[in-house]
mmCIF file of C-alpha atoms in Angstrom:
data_model
loop_
_atom_site.group_PDB
_atom_site.id
_atom_site.type_symbol
_atom_site.label_atom_id
_atom_site.label_comp_id
_atom_site.label_asym_id
_atom_site.label_seq_id
_atom_site.Cartn_x
_atom_site.Cartn_y
_atom_site.Cartn_z
ATOM 1 C CA UNK A 1 22.635 -23.225 -6.436
ATOM 2 C CA UNK A 2 24.195 -26.421 -5.085
ATOM 3 C CA UNK A 3 25.692 -27.553 -8.404
ATOM 4 C CA UNK A 4 26.468 -24.447 -10.449
ATOM 5 C CA UNK A 5 30.241 -23.854 -10.775
ATOM 6 C CA UNK A 6 29.816 -20.083 -10.337
ATOM 7 C CA UNK A 7 27.925 -20.337 -7.044
ATOM 8 C CA UNK A 8 31.069 -20.161 -4.902
ATOM 9 C CA UNK A 9 32.059 -16.898 -6.608
ATOM 10 C CA UNK A 10 28.810 -15.082 -5.786
ATOM 11 C CA UNK A 11 29.230 -12.514 -3.005
ATOM 12 C CA UNK A 12 25.910 -10.684 -3.180
ATOM 13 C CA UNK A 13 22.549 -11.208 -4.881
ATOM 14 C CA UNK A 14 20.002 -8.578 -5.903
ATOM 15 C CA UNK A 15 16.500 -9.942 -6.397
ATOM 16 C CA UNK A 16 13.665 -7.941 -7.946
ATOM 17 C CA UNK A 17 10.163 -9.145 -7.105
ATOM 18 C CA UNK A 18 6.578 -8.096 -7.727
ATOM 19 C CA UNK A 19 3.414 -8.979 -5.837
ATOM 20 C CA UNK A 20 1.122 -6.605 -7.652
ATOM 21 C CA UNK A 21 1.360 -3.957 -10.341
ATOM 22 C CA UNK A 22 2.228 -0.720 -8.561
ATOM 23 C CA UNK A 23 3.297 1.122 -5.460
ATOM 24 C CA UNK A 24 6.778 1.780 -4.095
ATOM 25 C CA UNK A 25 9.438 -0.898 -4.184
ATOM 26 C CA UNK A 26 10.445 -2.008 -0.697
ATOM 27 C CA UNK A 27 13.960 -3.164 0.131
ATOM 28 C CA UNK A 28 14.357 -6.199 2.401
ATOM 29 C CA UNK A 29 17.635 -7.681 3.604
ATOM 30 C CA UNK A 30 18.212 -11.438 3.361
ATOM 31 C CA UNK A 31 21.090 -12.701 5.513
ATOM 32 C CA UNK A 32 22.013 -15.455 7.949
ATOM 33 C CA UNK A 33 24.082 -13.013 9.989
ATOM 34 C CA UNK A 34 23.725 -9.352 10.877
ATOM 35 C CA UNK A 35 22.753 -6.601 8.470
ATOM 36 C CA UNK A 36 25.369 -3.988 9.483
ATOM 37 C CA UNK A 37 27.668 -4.108 6.450
ATOM 38 C CA UNK A 38 24.800 -4.570 4.018
ATOM 39 C CA UNK A 39 23.052 -1.443 5.303
ATOM 40 C CA UNK A 40 26.327 0.507 5.318
ATOM 41 C CA UNK A 41 26.990 -0.302 1.659
ATOM 42 C CA UNK A 42 23.358 0.220 0.684
ATOM 43 C CA UNK A 43 23.593 3.709 2.183
ATOM 44 C CA UNK A 44 26.948 4.337 0.493
ATOM 45 C CA UNK A 45 25.446 3.429 -2.881
ATOM 46 C CA UNK A 46 23.447 6.651 -2.805
ATOM 47 C CA UNK A 47 20.046 5.266 -3.782
ATOM 48 C CA UNK A 48 17.922 8.345 -4.477
ATOM 49 C CA UNK A 49 14.545 7.120 -3.207
ATOM 50 C CA UNK A 50 15.073 4.328 -0.662
ATOM 51 C CA UNK A 51 11.978 2.730 0.833
ATOM 52 C CA UNK A 52 13.447 0.502 3.495
ATOM 53 C CA UNK A 53 13.138 0.132 7.232
ATOM 54 C CA UNK A 54 14.342 -2.235 9.906
ATOM 55 C CA UNK A 55 10.832 -2.941 11.226
ATOM 56 C CA UNK A 56 10.038 -4.692 7.944
ATOM 57 C CA UNK A 57 13.376 -6.519 8.330
ATOM 58 C CA UNK A 58 12.427 -7.727 11.837
ATOM 59 C CA UNK A 59 8.936 -8.801 10.734
ATOM 60 C CA UNK A 60 10.306 -10.529 7.625
ATOM 61 C CA UNK A 61 12.659 -12.619 9.780
ATOM 62 C CA UNK A 62 9.725 -13.741 11.949
ATOM 63 C CA UNK A 63 7.363 -14.917 9.202
ATOM 64 C CA UNK A 64 7.916 -18.107 7.165
ATOM 65 C CA UNK A 65 7.677 -16.476 3.732
ATOM 66 C CA UNK A 66 10.304 -17.386 1.146
ATOM 67 C CA UNK A 67 11.359 -15.481 -1.955
ATOM 68 C CA UNK A 68 13.462 -16.392 -4.975
ATOM 69 C CA UNK A 69 16.419 -15.129 -2.948
ATOM 70 C CA UNK A 70 15.917 -17.500 -0.019
ATOM 71 C CA UNK A 71 17.678 -20.456 -1.661
ATOM 72 C CA UNK A 72 20.876 -18.403 -1.938
ATOM 73 C CA UNK A 73 20.783 -17.692 1.795
ATOM 74 C CA UNK A 74 19.773 -21.179 2.929
ATOM 75 C CA UNK A 75 21.898 -23.293 0.593
ATOM 76 C CA UNK A 76 24.790 -20.951 -0.160
ATOM 77 C CA UNK A 77 24.935 -18.620 2.860
ATOM 78 C CA UNK A 78 24.950 -15.725 0.382
ATOM 79 C CA UNK A 79 23.674 -12.312 1.427
ATOM 80 C CA UNK A 80 21.200 -10.468 -0.718
ATOM 81 C CA UNK A 81 18.736 -7.648 -1.122
ATOM 82 C CA UNK A 82 15.115 -8.095 -2.127
ATOM 83 C CA UNK A 83 13.293 -5.298 -3.935
ATOM 84 C CA UNK A 84 9.564 -5.870 -4.193
ATOM 85 C CA UNK A 85 6.528 -3.767 -5.004
ATOM 86 C CA UNK A 86 3.231 -4.954 -3.561
ATOM 87 C CA UNK A 87 0.723 -2.266 -4.504
ATOM 88 C CA UNK A 88 -2.461 -3.208 -6.396
ATOM 89 C CA UNK A 89 -2.119 -6.700 -4.976
ATOM 90 C CA UNK A 90 -5.482 -7.660 -6.486
ATOM 91 C CA UNK A 91 -3.767 -7.837 -9.912
ATOM 92 C CA UNK A 92 -1.265 -10.474 -8.783
ATOM 93 C CA UNK A 93 -1.441 -13.744 -10.740
ATOM 94 C CA UNK A 94 -4.611 -12.700 -12.566
ATOM 95 C CA UNK A 95 -5.356 -11.639 -16.123
ATOM 96 C CA UNK A 96 -4.684 -8.059 -14.977
ATOM 97 C CA UNK A 97 -1.094 -8.929 -14.077
ATOM 98 C CA UNK A 98 0.279 -7.537 -17.332
ATOM 99 C CA UNK A 99 2.578 -4.892 -18.772
ATOM 100 C CA UNK A 100 -0.243 -2.464 -19.511
ATOM 101 C CA UNK A 101 -1.290 -2.386 -15.838
ATOM 102 C CA UNK A 102 2.272 -1.978 -14.559
ATOM 103 C CA UNK A 103 2.841 1.437 -13.010
ATOM 104 C CA UNK A 104 5.757 3.002 -14.892
ATOM 105 C CA UNK A 105 6.843 4.930 -11.796
ATOM 106 C CA UNK A 106 7.090 1.625 -9.943
ATOM 107 C CA UNK A 107 9.262 0.163 -12.692
ATOM 108 C CA UNK A 108 11.432 3.293 -12.581
ATOM 109 C CA UNK A 109 11.783 2.858 -8.810
ATOM 110 C CA UNK A 110 13.179 -0.627 -9.339
ATOM 111 C CA UNK A 111 15.698 0.858 -11.756
ATOM 112 C CA UNK A 112 16.550 3.558 -9.219
ATOM 113 C CA UNK A 113 17.748 0.760 -6.940
ATOM 114 C CA UNK A 114 19.471 -1.346 -9.593
ATOM 115 C CA UNK A 115 21.752 1.181 -11.258
ATOM 116 C CA UNK A 116 23.446 2.816 -8.234
ATOM 117 C CA UNK A 117 23.786 -0.530 -6.443
ATOM 118 C CA UNK A 118 25.335 -2.242 -9.475
ATOM 119 C CA UNK A 119 27.743 0.651 -9.876
ATOM 120 C CA UNK A 120 28.670 0.709 -6.181
ATOM 121 C CA UNK A 121 28.896 -3.022 -5.489
ATOM 122 C CA UNK A 122 30.998 -3.632 -8.602
ATOM 123 C CA UNK A 123 33.587 -1.130 -7.384
ATOM 124 C CA UNK A 124 34.125 -2.225 -3.779
ATOM 125 C CA UNK A 125 35.907 -5.163 -2.189
ATOM 126 C CA UNK A 126 33.376 -7.950 -1.653
ATOM 127 C CA UNK A 127 35.869 -10.538 -0.466
ATOM 128 C CA UNK A 128 34.143 -10.608 2.933
ATOM 129 C CA UNK A 129 30.761 -10.968 1.177
ATOM 130 C CA UNK A 130 29.466 -8.229 3.518
ATOM 131 C CA UNK A 131 29.083 -10.853 6.237
ATOM 132 C CA UNK A 132 29.073 -10.042 9.946
ATOM 133 C CA UNK A 133 28.064 -12.225 12.917
ATOM 134 C CA UNK A 134 24.412 -12.537 13.822
ATOM 135 C CA UNK A 135 23.457 -9.717 16.156
ATOM 136 C CA UNK A 136 25.483 -7.024 14.396
ATOM 137 C CA UNK A 137 22.352 -5.337 13.128
ATOM 138 C CA UNK A 138 21.350 -1.766 12.401
ATOM 139 C CA UNK A 139 18.101 0.045 12.945
ATOM 140 C CA UNK A 140 17.454 1.915 9.693
ATOM 141 C CA UNK A 141 14.784 4.050 8.069
ATOM 142 C CA UNK A 142 14.505 6.636 5.257
ATOM 143 C CA UNK A 143 14.191 10.373 5.784
ATOM 144 C CA UNK A 144 13.953 13.306 3.362
ATOM 145 C CA UNK A 145 17.276 14.795 2.245
ATOM 146 C CA UNK A 146 19.283 12.447 4.526
ATOM 147 C CA UNK A 147 17.919 9.435 2.580
ATOM 148 C CA UNK A 148 18.931 6.663 5.010
ATOM 149 C CA UNK A 149 19.382 6.969 8.771
ATOM 150 C CA UNK A 150 20.867 4.053 10.703
ATOM 151 C CA UNK A 151 22.284 3.188 14.111
ATOM 152 C CA UNK A 152 23.257 -0.080 15.871
ATOM 153 C CA UNK A 153 20.724 -2.292 17.623
ATOM 154 C CA UNK A 154 23.009 -2.235 20.668
ATOM 155 C CA UNK A 155 22.114 1.413 21.246
ATOM 156 C CA UNK A 156 18.471 0.535 21.880
ATOM 157 C CA UNK A 157 18.640 -0.169 25.650
ATOM 158 C CA UNK A 158 20.341 3.171 26.280
ATOM 159 C CA UNK A 159 18.002 5.090 23.969
ATOM 160 C CA UNK A 160 14.857 3.520 25.438
ATOM 161 C CA UNK A 161 15.918 4.042 29.049
ATOM 162 C CA UNK A 162 17.267 7.506 28.263
ATOM 163 C CA UNK A 163 14.108 8.661 26.491
ATOM 164 C CA UNK A 164 12.001 7.341 29.382
ATOM 165 C CA UNK A 165 14.078 9.330 31.863
ATOM 166 C CA UNK A 166 13.801 12.426 29.660
ATOM 167 C CA UNK A 167 10.020 12.026 29.652
ATOM 168 C CA UNK A 168 9.961 11.907 33.467
ATOM 169 C CA UNK A 169 12.305 14.903 33.728
ATOM 170 C CA UNK A 170 10.165 16.834 31.249
ATOM 171 C CA UNK A 171 7.001 16.160 33.267
ATOM 172 C CA UNK A 172 8.663 17.276 36.504
ATOM 173 C CA UNK A 173 10.063 20.357 34.765
ATOM 174 C CA UNK A 174 6.646 21.217 33.322
ATOM 175 C CA UNK A 175 4.946 20.835 36.706
ATOM 176 C CA UNK A 176 7.545 23.071 38.359
ATOM 177 C CA UNK A 177 7.017 25.665 35.623
ATOM 178 C CA UNK A 178 3.252 25.322 36.190
ATOM 179 C CA UNK A 179 2.750 24.538 32.515
ATOM 180 C CA UNK A 180 1.817 20.914 33.174
ATOM 181 C CA UNK A 181 -0.412 19.429 35.853
ATOM 182 C CA UNK A 182 -0.645 15.794 36.877
ATOM 183 C CA UNK A 183 -4.437 15.917 36.673
ATOM 184 C CA UNK A 184 -4.353 17.246 33.106
ATOM 185 C CA UNK A 185 -1.837 14.558 32.140
ATOM 186 C CA UNK A 186 -4.244 11.869 33.368
ATOM 187 C CA UNK A 187 -7.123 13.612 31.594
ATOM 188 C CA UNK A 188 -5.064 13.541 28.398
ATOM 189 C CA UNK A 189 -5.194 9.746 28.373
ATOM 190 C CA UNK A 190 -8.984 9.841 27.904
ATOM 191 C CA UNK A 191 -9.118 11.351 24.393
ATOM 192 C CA UNK A 192 -6.038 9.453 23.236
ATOM 193 C CA UNK A 193 -6.981 6.001 24.535
ATOM 194 C CA UNK A 194 -10.628 6.663 23.672
ATOM 195 C CA UNK A 195 -9.720 7.387 20.055
ATOM 196 C CA UNK A 196 -7.357 4.415 19.991
ATOM 197 C CA UNK A 197 -9.871 1.902 21.352
ATOM 198 C CA UNK A 198 -12.946 3.124 19.467
ATOM 199 C CA UNK A 199 -10.993 3.429 16.213
ATOM 200 C CA UNK A 200 -9.648 -0.088 16.692
ATOM 201 C CA UNK A 201 -13.098 -1.553 17.351
ATOM 202 C CA UNK A 202 -14.793 0.237 14.451
ATOM 203 C CA UNK A 203 -12.131 -0.703 11.908
ATOM 204 C CA UNK A 204 -11.637 -4.282 13.106
ATOM 205 C CA UNK A 205 -15.294 -5.234 13.381
ATOM 206 C CA UNK A 206 -16.284 -3.094 10.438
ATOM 207 C CA UNK A 207 -14.087 -5.335 8.307
ATOM 208 C CA UNK A 208 -15.411 -8.457 10.049
ATOM 209 C CA UNK A 209 -18.920 -7.309 9.190
ATOM 210 C CA UNK A 210 -18.347 -6.886 5.456
ATOM 211 C CA UNK A 211 -15.711 -9.483 4.584
ATOM 212 C CA UNK A 212 -18.230 -12.340 4.419
ATOM 213 C CA UNK A 213 -19.795 -10.818 1.307
ATOM 214 C CA UNK A 214 -19.139 -12.708 -1.934
ATOM 215 C CA UNK A 215 -17.217 -9.726 -3.353
ATOM 216 C CA UNK A 216 -14.575 -10.180 -0.656
ATOM 217 C CA UNK A 217 -14.707 -13.976 -0.314
ATOM 218 C CA UNK A 218 -14.027 -14.447 -4.031
ATOM 219 C CA UNK A 219 -10.836 -12.367 -3.937
ATOM 220 C CA UNK A 220 -8.262 -14.839 -2.685
ATOM 221 C CA UNK A 221 -5.398 -12.360 -2.338
ATOM 222 C CA UNK A 222 -6.725 -10.862 0.885
ATOM 223 C CA UNK A 223 -6.726 -7.350 -0.575
ATOM 224 C CA UNK A 224 -9.901 -6.321 -2.458
ATOM 225 C CA UNK A 225 -10.325 -3.845 -5.292
ATOM 226 C CA UNK A 226 -11.725 -1.247 -2.889
ATOM 227 C CA UNK A 227 -9.047 -1.913 -0.278
ATOM 228 C CA UNK A 228 -7.398 1.502 -0.507
ATOM 229 C CA UNK A 229 -10.732 3.229 0.129
ATOM 230 C CA UNK A 230 -11.341 1.025 3.167
ATOM 231 C CA UNK A 231 -7.902 1.943 4.513
ATOM 232 C CA UNK A 232 -8.685 5.616 3.962
ATOM 233 C CA UNK A 233 -12.029 5.155 5.744
ATOM 234 C CA UNK A 234 -10.328 3.540 8.762
ATOM 235 C CA UNK A 235 -7.727 6.313 8.925
ATOM 236 C CA UNK A 236 -10.303 9.097 8.572
ATOM 237 C CA UNK A 237 -12.507 7.484 11.233
ATOM 238 C CA UNK A 238 -9.585 7.544 13.649
ATOM 239 C CA UNK A 239 -8.774 11.158 12.754
ATOM 240 C CA UNK A 240 -12.403 12.189 13.270
ATOM 241 C CA UNK A 241 -12.466 10.582 16.712
ATOM 242 C CA UNK A 242 -9.181 12.243 17.689
ATOM 243 C CA UNK A 243 -10.288 15.732 16.699
ATOM 244 C CA UNK A 244 -13.684 15.306 18.366
ATOM 245 C CA UNK A 245 -12.378 13.985 21.697
ATOM 246 C CA UNK A 246 -9.411 16.336 21.914
ATOM 247 C CA UNK A 247 -11.763 19.252 21.250
ATOM 248 C CA UNK A 248 -13.815 18.161 24.262
ATOM 249 C CA UNK A 249 -10.759 18.007 26.525
ATOM 250 C CA UNK A 250 -8.993 21.122 25.272
ATOM 251 C CA UNK A 251 -8.481 23.916 27.782
ATOM 252 C CA UNK A 252 -6.404 27.034 27.588
ATOM 253 C CA UNK A 253 -2.738 26.258 28.296
ATOM 254 C CA UNK A 254 -3.183 22.464 28.620
ATOM 255 C CA UNK A 255 -1.610 21.494 25.283
ATOM 256 C CA UNK A 256 1.641 20.355 26.917
ATOM 257 C CA UNK A 257 -0.286 18.177 29.380
ATOM 258 C CA UNK A 258 -2.398 16.604 26.612
ATOM 259 C CA UNK A 259 0.784 15.770 24.681
ATOM 260 C CA UNK A 260 2.178 13.460 27.360
ATOM 261 C CA UNK A 261 -0.174 10.481 26.873
ATOM 262 C CA UNK A 262 0.807 9.711 23.235
ATOM 263 C CA UNK A 263 4.491 10.053 24.102
ATOM 264 C CA UNK A 264 4.162 7.693 27.060
ATOM 265 C CA UNK A 265 2.259 5.100 25.007
ATOM 266 C CA UNK A 266 4.842 5.280 22.207
ATOM 267 C CA UNK A 267 7.663 4.895 24.726
ATOM 268 C CA UNK A 268 5.862 1.914 26.276
ATOM 269 C CA UNK A 269 5.525 0.299 22.831
ATOM 270 C CA UNK A 270 9.259 0.755 22.205
ATOM 271 C CA UNK A 271 10.041 -0.729 25.619
ATOM 272 C CA UNK A 272 7.806 -3.774 25.146
ATOM 273 C CA UNK A 273 8.770 -4.734 21.592
ATOM 274 C CA UNK A 274 12.302 -3.379 21.098
ATOM 275 C CA UNK A 275 14.091 -3.614 24.466
ATOM 276 C CA UNK A 276 16.431 -6.629 24.371
ATOM 277 C CA UNK A 277 16.251 -9.170 27.200
ATOM 278 C CA UNK A 278 18.480 -12.190 26.668
ATOM 279 C CA UNK A 279 17.791 -13.572 23.198
ATOM 280 C CA UNK A 280 14.390 -11.888 22.954
ATOM 281 C CA UNK A 281 12.343 -9.051 24.341
ATOM 282 C CA UNK A 282 10.050 -8.332 27.248
ATOM 283 C CA UNK A 283 7.124 -10.046 25.488
ATOM 284 C CA UNK A 284 7.895 -13.672 24.551
ATOM 285 C CA UNK A 285 7.653 -14.196 20.802
ATOM 286 C CA UNK A 286 7.265 -10.496 20.044
ATOM 287 C CA UNK A 287 10.721 -8.963 19.720
ATOM 288 C CA UNK A 288 10.977 -6.347 16.993
ATOM 289 C CA UNK A 289 14.187 -4.382 17.576
ATOM 290 C CA UNK A 290 13.831 -3.028 14.059
ATOM 291 C CA UNK A 291 11.052 -0.818 15.429
ATOM 292 C CA UNK A 292 13.696 1.093 17.357
ATOM 293 C CA UNK A 293 13.409 4.030 14.973
ATOM 294 C CA UNK A 294 10.068 4.847 16.636
ATOM 295 C CA UNK A 295 12.309 6.477 19.235
ATOM 296 C CA UNK A 296 13.152 9.236 16.752
ATOM 297 C CA UNK A 297 9.627 10.759 16.630
ATOM 298 C CA UNK A 298 9.416 10.123 20.383
ATOM 299 C CA UNK A 299 12.497 12.247 21.070
ATOM 300 C CA UNK A 300 11.294 14.886 18.595
ATOM 301 C CA UNK A 301 7.960 14.871 20.454
ATOM 302 C CA UNK A 302 9.724 15.502 23.757
ATOM 303 C CA UNK A 303 11.360 18.565 22.213
ATOM 304 C CA UNK A 304 7.963 19.757 20.963
ATOM 305 C CA UNK A 305 6.531 19.500 24.473
ATOM 306 C CA UNK A 306 9.579 21.317 25.859
ATOM 307 C CA UNK A 307 8.872 24.193 23.465
ATOM 308 C CA UNK A 308 5.254 24.275 24.636
ATOM 309 C CA UNK A 309 6.367 24.395 28.257
ATOM 310 C CA UNK A 310 8.782 27.263 27.726
ATOM 311 C CA UNK A 311 6.735 29.327 25.269
ATOM 312 C CA UNK A 312 3.043 30.131 25.460
ATOM 313 C CA UNK A 313 3.097 30.680 21.714
ATOM 314 C CA UNK A 314 5.876 28.391 20.464
ATOM 315 C CA UNK A 315 7.397 28.811 17.018
ATOM 316 C CA UNK A 316 5.219 26.849 14.593
ATOM 317 C CA UNK A 317 8.140 26.590 12.187
ATOM 318 C CA UNK A 318 10.200 24.738 14.801
ATOM 319 C CA UNK A 319 7.232 22.553 15.741
ATOM 320 C CA UNK A 320 6.608 21.588 12.109
ATOM 321 C CA UNK A 321 10.294 20.734 11.630
ATOM 322 C CA UNK A 322 10.181 18.534 14.733
ATOM 323 C CA UNK A 323 6.994 16.881 13.430
ATOM 324 C CA UNK A 324 8.753 15.701 10.254
ATOM 325 C CA UNK A 325 10.023 12.389 11.739
ATOM 326 C CA UNK A 326 6.534 11.384 12.915
ATOM 327 C CA UNK A 327 4.946 12.338 9.587
ATOM 328 C CA UNK A 328 7.496 10.535 7.417
ATOM 329 C CA UNK A 329 7.821 7.467 9.640
ATOM 330 C CA UNK A 330 4.201 6.677 10.533
ATOM 331 C CA UNK A 331 2.214 7.947 7.533
ATOM 332 C CA UNK A 332 3.529 5.334 5.027
ATOM 333 C CA UNK A 333 2.759 2.514 7.472
ATOM 334 C CA UNK A 334 -0.938 3.481 7.566
ATOM 335 C CA UNK A 335 -1.304 2.099 4.047
ATOM 336 C CA UNK A 336 1.623 -0.314 3.939
ATOM 337 C CA UNK A 337 0.583 -2.675 6.745
ATOM 338 C CA UNK A 338 -2.878 -3.646 5.389
ATOM 339 C CA UNK A 339 -1.479 -3.870 1.850
ATOM 340 C CA UNK A 340 1.426 -6.084 2.915
ATOM 341 C CA UNK A 341 -0.256 -8.276 5.531
ATOM 342 C CA UNK A 342 -3.892 -8.251 4.452
ATOM 343 C CA UNK A 343 -7.111 -6.505 5.407
ATOM 344 C CA UNK A 344 -7.350 -8.575 8.569
ATOM 345 C CA UNK A 345 -5.133 -5.926 10.157
ATOM 346 C CA UNK A 346 -7.091 -2.949 8.813
ATOM 347 C CA UNK A 347 -7.301 -1.764 12.418
ATOM 348 C CA UNK A 348 -3.559 -0.987 12.301
ATOM 349 C CA UNK A 349 -4.349 1.915 9.960
ATOM 350 C CA UNK A 350 -6.655 3.380 12.618
ATOM 351 C CA UNK A 351 -4.160 2.800 15.435
ATOM 352 C CA UNK A 352 -1.266 4.411 13.568
ATOM 353 C CA UNK A 353 -3.419 7.389 12.551
ATOM 354 C CA UNK A 354 -4.394 7.925 16.188
ATOM 355 C CA UNK A 355 -0.771 7.686 17.282
ATOM 356 C CA UNK A 356 0.324 10.131 14.582
ATOM 357 C CA UNK A 357 -2.301 12.722 15.505
ATOM 358 C CA UNK A 358 -1.438 12.250 19.173
ATOM 359 C CA UNK A 359 2.203 13.037 18.428
ATOM 360 C CA UNK A 360 1.083 16.179 16.584
ATOM 361 C CA UNK A 361 -0.948 17.525 19.527
ATOM 362 C CA UNK A 362 1.865 19.989 20.400
ATOM 363 C CA UNK A 363 0.962 21.662 17.077
ATOM 364 C CA UNK A 364 -2.721 21.048 16.374
ATOM 365 C CA UNK A 365 -3.620 21.271 20.056
ATOM 366 C CA UNK A 366 -3.398 25.051 19.774
ATOM 367 C CA UNK A 367 -6.129 25.125 17.119
ATOM 368 C CA UNK A 368 -9.383 25.793 18.959
ATOM 369 C CA UNK A 369 -11.742 24.655 16.194
ATOM 370 C CA UNK A 370 -10.901 20.984 16.346
ATOM 371 C CA UNK A 371 -14.651 20.412 16.218
ATOM 372 C CA UNK A 372 -14.505 21.776 12.667
ATOM 373 C CA UNK A 373 -11.670 19.373 11.847
ATOM 374 C CA UNK A 374 -13.789 16.571 13.292
ATOM 375 C CA UNK A 375 -16.723 17.536 11.072
ATOM 376 C CA UNK A 376 -14.485 17.635 7.996
ATOM 377 C CA UNK A 377 -13.078 14.245 9.006
ATOM 378 C CA UNK A 378 -16.588 12.823 9.339
ATOM 379 C CA UNK A 379 -17.501 14.006 5.842
ATOM 380 C CA UNK A 380 -14.268 12.517 4.479
ATOM 381 C CA UNK A 381 -15.011 9.231 6.273
ATOM 382 C CA UNK A 382 -18.502 9.015 4.763
ATOM 383 C CA UNK A 383 -17.110 9.768 1.296
ATOM 384 C CA UNK A 384 -14.482 7.021 1.656
ATOM 385 C CA UNK A 385 -17.025 4.491 2.955
ATOM 386 C CA UNK A 386 -19.503 5.418 0.229
ATOM 387 C CA UNK A 387 -16.929 5.100 -2.518
ATOM 388 C CA UNK A 388 -15.651 1.814 -1.077
ATOM 389 C CA UNK A 389 -19.152 0.312 -1.184
ATOM 390 C CA UNK A 390 -19.739 1.721 -4.666
ATOM 391 C CA UNK A 391 -16.640 -0.159 -5.861
ATOM 392 C CA UNK A 392 -17.641 -3.393 -4.101
ATOM 393 C CA UNK A 393 -18.755 -5.182 -7.239
ATOM 394 C CA UNK A 394 -17.169 -7.057 -10.092
ATOM 395 C CA UNK A 395 -16.975 -5.174 -13.392
ATOM 396 C CA UNK A 396 -14.998 -5.526 -16.641
ATOM 397 C CA UNK A 397 -12.266 -3.372 -15.081
ATOM 398 C CA UNK A 398 -12.574 -5.287 -11.778
ATOM 399 C CA UNK A 399 -13.102 -8.854 -12.982
ATOM 400 C CA UNK A 400 -13.796 -11.710 -10.626
ATOM 401 C CA UNK A 401 -10.654 -13.810 -10.381
ATOM 402 C CA UNK A 402 -10.852 -17.580 -10.494
ATOM 403 C CA UNK A 403 -8.679 -20.229 -8.891
ATOM 404 C CA UNK A 404 -7.996 -23.640 -10.354
ATOM 405 C CA UNK A 405 -5.986 -26.386 -8.659
ATOM 406 C CA UNK A 406 -4.969 -29.775 -10.081
ATOM 407 C CA UNK A 407 -4.881 -32.522 -7.438
ATOM 408 C CA UNK A 408 -3.401 -35.942 -8.134
ATOM 409 C CA UNK A 409 -3.592 -38.900 -5.744
ATOM 410 C CA UNK A 410 -0.487 -41.014 -6.268
ATOM 411 C CA UNK A 411 -1.881 -43.917 -4.219
ATOM 412 C CA UNK A 412 -4.944 -44.662 -6.340
ATOM 413 C CA UNK A 413 -3.774 -42.823 -9.478
ATOM 414 C CA UNK A 414 -6.795 -40.531 -9.601
ATOM 415 C CA UNK A 415 -6.873 -36.814 -10.278
ATOM 416 C CA UNK A 416 -9.348 -33.968 -10.081
ATOM 417 C CA UNK A 417 -9.681 -30.249 -10.541
ATOM 418 C CA UNK A 418 -10.517 -28.090 -7.511
ATOM 419 C CA UNK A 419 -11.097 -24.430 -6.759
ATOM 420 C CA UNK A 420 -10.975 -22.101 -3.769
ATOM 421 C CA UNK A 421 -13.918 -20.154 -5.188
ATOM 422 C CA UNK A 422 -17.415 -20.522 -3.798
ATOM 423 C CA UNK A 423 -19.432 -22.712 -6.157
#
């Protein structure tokens, strides 16, 4: 990078990575400045199936991980795009990390990024190298049909304050229409926070209780062979709790009141982690403006509550349409967070599932047999847990990986082999 004669002519770098053998390919921006022009041109390229969001961008900038692209940014101040798939992480750097195990759909997804971007970037003026000053960033996320939605970070203060005011106005409006009561709003926090806290505790300490087993200790990647089933178990546990507790607190005509708690908690999250204060946020060290797109399902949720206030039997078609942002934004994160950051945050799957179901209360709140949904969720949870434990053993198709490290002491000129495995 520092010596190659072509380095000064490079305006943009595309880097294709793998940390596993399957799953969607995620796009991550690498830049010393802002991401505005990069996101604009990425959107203009017309990538058919983008999997990219600014929350991942904000998290990526906080953690010390490097990629093959990092040297271009650090040494050459060259912008770039990373494309990495991280599914089936247990295959990474093992004998299973081979062509036969590679998901062909994953490989095709990489190509679905490469071809339109090569065509687009080779036909535009890159003399400015798509550079903008630090701070000129966009919030961005994918949506069906639209593909990529983006808006400037600088809109966040107005959107957060505005959505908070809309929530207050909606509550006052609902009370005046006698479709919402303050007491029922407070009661609505019980099933939501109850599901959130119990789901968190069960998933967090459930993992703590099993991870000391040799099956988990001997898998150095942090994501075991049965990891997907454990994620499903955590999510189904949270769903079961939600349906059970909301069934207990359901009363005729209190759906709008029960819907307020999840919206308030989501707004509070946006305020705490995405509202800019000086060079950071309200919580020191935790400033994730890329999470600003959480405001989209929040605003859609406010509209869903408004429909419930004005109509005793609101149009389910409209409610389902308004539920699309929550479904498409939060559902992928249920699996993506534990896969990307390790099973130590398995509880995030339970928290996000609870939040998602809470945002859907304007729809599912009208269904009186939530006890039946809870029973179905319990059965699904037991199936997931049972299958996860059934897969918790090493087999020819799930071989035990080994680690081997060569250590050389330059002072006394001795060397030895070491391993992270229990011996």
